[in-house]
């Protein structure tokens, strides 16, 4: 995931785990399950347009946090990937954002 730094305006790249949900990529804004938000998520909130590099090529995306029923559905999908998800999330005092990376034309 390549974002634009919220303070520097420079490109910043980070590797994130994800799964596909239709045309969207879904990841989580976690900082090693510790406190605080990861820098890439803060950058994406400031500048939602980003780029991802996948095995089949680069994609332009727009990032946003899932809300309500959509977040619940996607969180449940993450539980299928990691049965310890709720325990890890409980280590944080704030809710972990489920981030959707939507294709951008």
Backbone as JSON, one array per atom type, in Angstrom:
{
  "sequence": "XXXXXXXXXXXXXXXXXXXXXXXXXXXXXXXXXXXXXXXXXXXXXXXXXXXXXXXXXXXXXXXXXXXXXXXXXXXXXXXXXXXXXXXXXXXXXXXXXXXXXXXXX",
  "N": [[0.86, -1.17, 0.0], [0.68, 2.1, -0.94], [0.77, 5.28, 0.25], [0.15, 8.85, 0.69], [2.15, 10.85, 2.65], [0.85, 12.45, 5.48], [1.98, 14.69, 6.66], [4.42, 15.15, 5.37], [3.89, 14.94, 2.65], [5.09, 13.18, 1.0], [5.47, 10.05, -0.76], [4.66, 7.03, 0.91], [5.27, 3.69, 1.69], [3.91, 0.53, 2.66], [3.56, -2.83, 3.79], [0.6, -4.69, 3.9], [-1.73, -7.04, 5.25], [-4.51, -8.56, 3.62], [-7.88, -9.27, 2.44], [-9.96, -10.21, -0.32], [-12.99, -8.67, -1.19], [-15.37, -8.9, -3.2], [-14.79, -6.45, -5.62], [-13.23, -4.98, -3.92], [-10.46, -4.5, -1.62], [-9.74, -5.59, 1.63], [-8.52, -4.61, 4.72], [-6.94, -4.23, 7.96], [-6.57, -1.6, 10.3], [-4.16, -1.79, 12.22], [-1.76, -1.61, 14.79], [0.34, -3.51, 15.31], [-1.34, -4.66, 17.13], [-1.09, -3.04, 19.27], [-1.44, 0.06, 21.13], [-2.55, 3.13, 19.62], [-2.78, 4.43, 16.28], [-1.76, 3.03, 13.15], [0.73, 4.61, 11.1], [0.24, 4.53, 8.32], [-2.54, 4.38, 8.17], [-3.38, 6.77, 9.32], [-2.28, 8.48, 7.4], [-3.8, 7.67, 5.17], [-6.34, 8.44, 5.95], [-6.05, 11.19, 5.83], [-5.35, 11.58, 3.15], [-7.12, 9.98, 1.06], [-6.78, 8.68, -1.45], [-4.85, 6.15, -2.89], [-2.33, 3.67, -3.74], [-2.03, 0.26, -4.64], [0.13, -2.55, -4.87], [-0.11, -5.51, -6.44], [0.12, -9.04, -7.19], [-0.9, -9.25, -9.77], [-0.52, -6.75, -10.78], [-0.51, -3.1, -10.49], [-2.92, -1.18, -8.67], [-5.15, 1.55, -8.47], [-6.61, 2.96, -5.66], [-9.17, 3.96, -3.31], [-9.3, 4.68, 0.06], [-11.24, 3.85, 2.94], [-12.97, 3.73, 6.11], [-14.83, 0.94, 7.17], [-18.21, 0.87, 8.23], [-20.81, 0.29, 10.68], [-23.14, -2.25, 9.8], [-21.72, -3.2, 7.62], [-19.05, -3.15, 8.56], [-19.31, -5.02, 10.64], [-19.89, -7.37, 9.17], [-17.52, -7.66, 7.66], [-15.66, -7.84, 9.71], [-16.42, -10.3, 10.79], [-15.64, -11.93, 8.67], [-12.87, -11.66, 8.89], [-12.56, -13.02, 11.28], [-12.82, -15.63, 10.42], [-10.39, -15.99, 9.21], [-8.59, -15.54, 11.28], [-8.86, -16.91, 14.28], [-8.29, -15.84, 16.75], [-8.85, -13.19, 16.72], [-10.67, -11.43, 18.16], [-9.58, -11.5, 20.73], [-7.04, -10.38, 20.31], [-7.81, -7.82, 19.46], [-8.97, -6.88, 21.78], [-6.85, -6.02, 23.26], [-6.45, -3.44, 22.65], [-7.43, -0.1, 23.41], [-9.09, 1.3, 21.8], [-11.41, 0.97, 19.08], [-10.57, -1.19, 16.42], [-9.99, -0.17, 13.19], [-11.64, -1.36, 10.31], [-10.54, -1.44, 7.17], [-11.44, -0.44, 3.96], [-10.36, -0.77, 0.71], [-11.16, 0.63, -2.07], [-11.57, 0.18, -5.6], [-10.37, 2.65, -7.85], [-11.03, 4.65, -10.63]],
  "CA": [[0.0, 0.0, 0.0], [1.43, 3.35, -1.01], [-0.05, 6.44, 0.62], [0.86, 10.12, 0.73], [2.35, 11.25, 4.04], [-0.03, 13.56, 5.86], [2.79, 15.86, 7.02], [5.51, 15.38, 4.42], [3.44, 14.94, 1.27], [5.88, 12.19, 0.26], [4.9, 8.71, -0.8], [5.06, 6.09, 1.95], [4.8, 2.35, 1.36], [3.84, -0.43, 3.75], [2.9, -4.09, 3.44], [-0.55, -5.0, 4.75], [-2.5, -8.23, 4.91], [-5.84, -8.2, 3.12], [-8.64, -10.26, 1.69], [-10.8, -9.59, -1.34], [-14.44, -8.65, -0.98], [-15.77, -8.39, -4.5], [-13.68, -5.7, -6.21], [-12.52, -4.27, -2.86], [-9.5, -5.15, -0.75], [-10.09, -5.27, 3.01], [-7.42, -4.77, 5.66], [-7.23, -3.66, 9.28], [-5.63, -0.58, 10.77], [-3.64, -2.23, 13.51], [-0.38, -1.22, 15.06], [0.83, -4.66, 16.06], [-2.34, -4.82, 18.17], [-0.8, -2.11, 20.35], [-2.17, 1.32, 21.12], [-2.24, 4.07, 18.56], [-3.1, 4.05, 14.91], [-0.58, 2.96, 12.3], [0.94, 5.82, 10.29], [-0.39, 4.42, 7.0], [-3.97, 4.64, 8.31], [-3.49, 8.22, 9.51], [-2.03, 9.06, 6.08], [-4.92, 7.35, 4.29], [-7.46, 9.28, 6.35], [-5.77, 12.54, 5.35], [-5.29, 11.52, 1.69], [-7.72, 8.66, 0.82], [-6.36, 8.02, -2.68], [-3.61, 5.41, -2.69], [-2.02, 2.67, -4.77], [-1.6, -1.05, -4.14], [0.87, -3.39, -5.8], [-0.5, -6.91, -6.27], [0.78, -9.95, -8.13], [-1.4, -9.01, -11.12], [-0.25, -5.37, -11.18], [-0.87, -1.99, -9.59], [-4.31, -0.7, -8.68], [-5.44, 2.79, -7.76], [-7.7, 2.71, -4.72], [-9.55, 4.97, -2.33], [-9.49, 4.01, 1.34], [-12.23, 4.35, 3.9], [-13.29, 2.8, 7.2], [-16.15, 0.31, 7.13], [-19.07, 1.3, 9.34], [-22.07, -0.41, 10.93], [-23.31, -3.64, 9.39], [-20.62, -3.56, 6.72], [-17.9, -3.46, 9.4], [-19.6, -6.28, 11.32], [-19.76, -8.46, 8.19], [-16.11, -7.83, 7.32], [-14.98, -8.34, 10.92], [-16.71, -11.73, 10.85], [-14.79, -12.6, 7.68], [-11.53, -11.74, 9.48], [-12.58, -14.09, 12.29], [-12.6, -16.89, 9.71], [-8.96, -16.04, 8.92], [-7.85, -15.56, 12.54], [-9.8, -17.19, 15.36], [-7.92, -15.06, 17.92], [-9.06, -11.78, 16.38], [-11.3, -10.65, 19.23], [-8.62, -11.41, 21.83], [-6.03, -9.38, 19.94], [-8.45, -6.51, 19.43], [-9.25, -6.48, 23.17], [-5.64, -5.41, 23.81], [-6.47, -2.02, 22.31], [-8.5, 0.64, 24.08], [-9.97, 1.86, 20.78], [-11.85, 0.02, 18.07], [-9.68, -1.35, 15.27], [-10.69, 0.15, 11.93], [-11.62, -2.26, 9.17], [-10.3, -0.49, 6.08], [-11.8, -0.9, 2.62], [-9.64, -0.13, -0.39], [-12.06, 0.51, -3.22], [-10.94, 0.54, -6.87], [-10.58, 4.01, -8.34], [-10.73, 4.66, -12.08]],
  "C": [[0.9, 1.23, 0.0], [0.47, 4.51, -0.78], [0.8, 7.69, 0.5], [0.95, 10.53, 2.2], [1.55, 12.5, 4.37], [0.75, 14.82, 6.21], [3.84, 16.19, 5.97], [5.04, 15.54, 2.98], [4.2, 13.96, 0.39], [5.18, 10.84, 0.28], [5.52, 7.84, 0.29], [4.47, 4.73, 1.6], [4.87, 1.44, 2.57], [3.17, -1.71, 3.22], [1.75, -4.32, 4.41], [-1.18, -6.31, 4.29], [-3.89, -7.79, 4.47], [-6.57, -9.44, 2.65], [-9.5, -9.5, 0.69], [-12.26, -9.74, -0.97], [-15.04, -8.03, -2.23], [-14.58, -7.66, -5.11], [-12.8, -4.99, -5.16], [-11.48, -5.15, -2.18], [-9.82, -4.69, 0.67], [-8.9, -5.58, 3.9], [-7.84, -4.19, 7.0], [-6.15, -2.68, 9.67], [-5.19, -0.97, 12.17], [-2.18, -1.87, 13.6], [0.24, -2.33, 15.9], [-0.08, -4.99, 17.23], [-2.03, -3.97, 19.4], [-1.64, -0.85, 20.22], [-1.72, 2.19, 19.95], [-2.58, 3.51, 17.19], [-1.81, 3.95, 14.09], [-0.49, 4.2, 11.4], [0.23, 5.72, 8.94], [-1.87, 4.74, 7.07], [-4.21, 6.14, 8.53], [-3.26, 8.94, 8.18], [-3.22, 8.86, 5.16], [-6.16, 8.17, 4.67], [-7.28, 10.71, 5.84], [-5.82, 12.63, 3.82], [-5.81, 10.14, 1.26], [-7.28, 7.94, -0.46], [-4.98, 7.42, -2.49], [-3.41, 4.44, -3.84], [-1.62, 1.38, -4.07], [-0.88, -1.79, -5.26], [0.51, -4.84, -5.48], [0.21, -7.76, -7.31], [0.35, -9.68, -9.57], [-1.25, -7.55, -11.56], [-0.72, -4.36, -10.15], [-2.34, -1.63, -9.76], [-4.36, 0.63, -7.94], [-6.67, 2.54, -6.91], [-8.01, 3.97, -3.91], [-9.88, 4.23, -1.05], [-10.54, 4.68, 2.2], [-12.45, 3.3, 4.97], [-14.68, 2.23, 6.98], [-16.91, 0.73, 8.38], [-20.26, 0.34, 9.49], [-22.08, -1.86, 10.51], [-22.21, -4.11, 8.46], [-19.38, -3.94, 7.53], [-18.11, -4.8, 10.11], [-19.4, -7.48, 10.39], [-18.29, -8.73, 7.88], [-15.29, -8.31, 8.51], [-15.2, -9.84, 11.05], [-15.88, -12.51, 9.84], [-13.36, -12.71, 8.2], [-11.46, -12.82, 10.55], [-12.37, -15.45, 11.65], [-11.11, -17.09, 9.41], [-8.16, -16.22, 10.2], [-8.82, -15.72, 13.7], [-9.5, -16.41, 16.64], [-8.17, -13.57, 17.76], [-9.62, -10.96, 17.53], [-10.36, -10.49, 20.42], [-7.54, -10.38, 21.54], [-6.62, -7.98, 20.0], [-8.73, -5.99, 20.84], [-8.03, -5.83, 23.82], [-5.61, -3.9, 23.57], [-7.64, -1.34, 23.01], [-9.47, 1.28, 23.08], [-10.32, 0.78, 19.76], [-10.86, -0.01, 16.9], [-10.48, -1.1, 14.0], [-10.53, -0.99, 10.93], [-11.6, -1.34, 7.96], [-10.63, -1.14, 4.74], [-11.02, -0.08, 1.61], [-10.44, -0.38, -1.65], [-11.34, 0.92, -4.5], [-11.33, 1.96, -7.28], [-10.22, 3.99, -9.83], [-9.74, 5.72, -12.43]]
}
